[in-house]
Each structure stands twice: as C-alpha cells, then as structure tokens.
Amino acid sequence: MKRLKFRPGVIVVAAAAALLALTGCGGSTPAASSTADNPYGLIQPGTIRVASLGDSKPYTFADASGNFTGFDVELFKDVAKRAGVDNVVFTGQDFSGLLAAVANGQFDVGVAAIGITDKRKETVDFSNGYLAGYLTVITTKDSGIKDANGLSGKRLGVVQGTLQEAYAVKNFTSTNLVRFPDNNTAIAAVNNGSVDAHFLDYEAAKSYVQQHGLVSAADIPSFDAPAGFAIAKGKTALKAALDKGLAEAMEDGTWKKLYQKWFPGSPMPAQYLPKAEQTATPAPSK
Ligand code: SNW
C-alpha cells in the first residue's frame, strides 16, 4: 500500500483554502454571511439543512430512492417555503445524536417527531408544537404480552434518547430494557426473538405492525410532549419564521390535509386545525 505523505506547506495552503470557503470570503464570491443575505443564520444561506430519521414512517422516512418523505418532512418543507426557503436538505441520523447535532451547528433544524420537553430545551429551542399523540408497545402475536403489566420480566426495545426510553426507565422498572440506535434494528430484534417487544411512536408502530404482522400491546399518552422542530438556541429569526409558517399551515388547512394523508383514520388533535373548526371541542391548553 502506498503511503501518502503530506508536506507541511501543502497543508497550510489547503487549510487556508478551506477557511476561505467556510467564511465565504474567497476572491470574487460575495460574502454571503451578512444578515441581509442570511436573515435566519443558516449554515448555507438559502438552504435549510435538516437532521432527520430514515426509518420512522410515516413521520420521517427515506423512500425506495432515498428521498425523505412523511408527515413531518412534508409539513416542514411547506413551512420552510412559507419562510422563503425552497431548498431543504434532509439527512438521516441516529435519534440519540440528533439534538446535539442541531445544537453544535451541524444542522439548522431537527425534524423527527421530536417531543418538546424541558430537558431537551436545555440543549435546543423548539418551534411551537405540531403533533401530539401516543407511544406504543408492539410485540409478536404469540409473545403473550397483552398490556404494560405483561412487560414484567420481558426484554423491551427502545431507541436510545427517545421519550420511550425515559418513560420505560421510570415506569417499567421490572422490564429489561434493550437500547437500539434506530427502529429498524429494534424491529429486527423483535422478529428474530432477541427482544420480546419494542416501544416506539404510535404511527410508526402502526406501520411496522402492518409490515411484519406484529400486534400492539399498549398505548401510552404523550400529549404533554407535542412534537416540535428543534432549532439551535439563539436563532430567534429562524424560530419566529417557522412558528409563523406553522400557524399559517394550520390555519389554511394544510396541516389537516397532510395529517389525513399520512395518518388516515387517526383522531386529530383539534388544537392544530383551522380556528373555525375548533369550536366543537375546546382546544387543550398545551
Ligand atoms: O411525544 C410524542 C408526541 O406527542 C407525538 O405523538 C409525536 O411523537 C412524540 O414527540 C414522541 N416521539 C419520540 C421522542 O420525542 C420518538 C421520536 C422518534 O422516534 N422519531 O422521543
């Protein structure tokens, strides 16, 4: 194998070029980092780089050709467009690293049915909420697990860093938790019997139930942690623009249309519907 040798002088030149590229001050290229050109403080002006998940259908997932789609993806693109940004680039991450990647500036936003909690607010800011629902335990038809009590002494999968993990640690104290990086590996473990059940978001659970002939054993309400878009702290203009876009998407029925498309048959949290449609059921305070 040929060894690559770097001469110190070459490294200095390369580093200087990289720095110029980063600061946008290279020769004739106009500086793009001014507030006027980049009001939202985006990593790359005109583009929103989103940290997401490839296997949380129907919230966020990569289709057969690798394109990101799903409820959260389509809603976010719609909201970004309202904020004046058409170019949105999604990248799949492990859930456990997602908020840190947004906080340290690798991504502009995190979009992955991320529940808003005080704990997470220590790391990132959030848009207003756009989704509220249940967390679900799924298992095989013959596991014998019929409800949350049935998890006692069993092996339960959770994706690291999720609210499911936190809930299980607190409430399923006689269950053996097995942590996975993502839903796909956890579901594979359910199917090959190395865990007895997996604990994930309600709608993603539905998809896996259909796909693998699994059954749902318990639904846990998670309405106190509605999902929001995660944004690095201090990006107040970006947060304001996303909140404004979200409110518009709810008021003109876009949110409802996307909800019906991706979650057909699921009851709709009334607080995200156009105001005129909220009269029947009073909106919950959160
Ligand atoms: O708290 C819920 C919320 O009510 C809605 O149902 C969407 O999902 C949640 O935000 C919970 N989601 C998990 C979490 O935030 C897992 C996210 C994921 O697997 N993509 O940890």
CSV table of C-alpha atoms and ligand atoms in Angstrom, one decimal, residues 53 55-56 59-60 72 95 98 111-117 120 130-135 159 161-165 183 200-204 221-228 272, ligand 1:
chain,number,residue,atom,x,y,z
A,53,LEU,CA,-34.6,9.8,10.6
A,55,ASP,CA,-37.0,4.8,9.5
A,56,SER,CA,-39.8,6.5,11.3
A,59,TYR,CA,-43.4,10.7,10.3
A,60,THR,CA,-40.0,10.8,8.6
A,72,ASP,CA,-43.1,15.8,9.3
A,95,PHE,CA,-32.0,9.8,17.2
A,98,LEU,CA,-29.9,14.4,16.7
A,111,VAL,CA,-37.3,17.2,12.3
A,112,ALA,CA,-38.3,13.8,13.6
A,113,ALA,CA,-41.5,13.8,15.7
A,114,ILE,CA,-39.3,15.2,18.5
A,115,GLY,CA,-41.4,15.8,21.6
A,116,ILE,CA,-40.8,19.1,23.3
A,117,THR,CA,-39.7,18.7,26.9
A,120,ARG,CA,-34.5,18.9,25.7
A,130,TYR,CA,-47.4,20.4,15.6
A,131,LEU,CA,-48.3,16.9,16.7
A,132,ALA,CA,-49.4,15.2,19.8
A,133,GLY,CA,-50.2,11.5,20.3
A,134,TYR,CA,-49.3,8.2,21.9
A,135,LEU,CA,-46.3,6.0,22.4
A,159,VAL,CA,-34.4,3.7,20.7
A,161,GLY,CA,-32.6,9.0,23.6
A,162,THR,CA,-36.3,8.8,23.0
A,163,LEU,CA,-39.2,9.6,25.4
A,164,GLN,CA,-40.0,5.9,25.2
A,165,GLU,CA,-36.6,5.2,26.8
A,183,ASN,CA,-36.4,1.4,14.9
A,200,LEU,CA,-42.0,3.5,19.7
A,201,ASP,CA,-44.2,6.2,18.4
A,202,TYR,CA,-47.9,5.3,17.7
A,203,GLU,CA,-48.0,5.9,14.0
A,204,ALA,CA,-44.6,4.3,13.3
A,221,PRO,CA,-50.4,9.1,26.1
A,222,SER,CA,-47.6,11.6,25.3
A,223,PHE,CA,-49.8,14.7,24.8
A,224,ASP,CA,-47.7,16.6,27.3
A,225,ALA,CA,-44.7,16.5,24.9
A,226,PRO,CA,-46.0,17.6,21.5
A,227,ALA,CA,-43.5,17.3,18.6
A,228,GLY,CA,-41.7,20.5,17.5
A,272,TYR,CA,-53.9,22.3,15.1
B,1,SNW,O1,-44.4,13.0,22.4
B,1,SNW,C1,-44.8,12.5,21.2
B,1,SNW,C2,-45.8,13.4,20.5
B,1,SNW,O2,-47.0,13.6,21.4
B,1,SNW,C3,-46.3,12.9,19.2
B,1,SNW,O3,-47.0,11.7,19.3
B,1,SNW,C4,-45.1,12.6,18.3
B,1,SNW,O4,-44.1,11.8,19.0
B,1,SNW,C5,-43.6,12.3,20.2
B,1,SNW,O5,-43.0,13.5,20.0
B,1,SNW,C6,-42.6,11.3,20.8
B,1,SNW,N1,-41.6,11.0,19.9
B,1,SNW,C7,-40.4,10.3,20.5
B,1,SNW,C8,-39.5,11.3,21.2
B,1,SNW,O6,-39.7,12.5,21.0
B,1,SNW,C9,-39.6,9.5,19.5
B,1,SNW,C10,-39.2,10.2,18.2
B,1,SNW,C11,-38.8,9.3,17.1
B,1,SNW,O7,-38.6,8.1,17.3
B,1,SNW,N2,-38.7,9.9,16.0
B,1,SNW,O8,-38.5,10.9,21.8
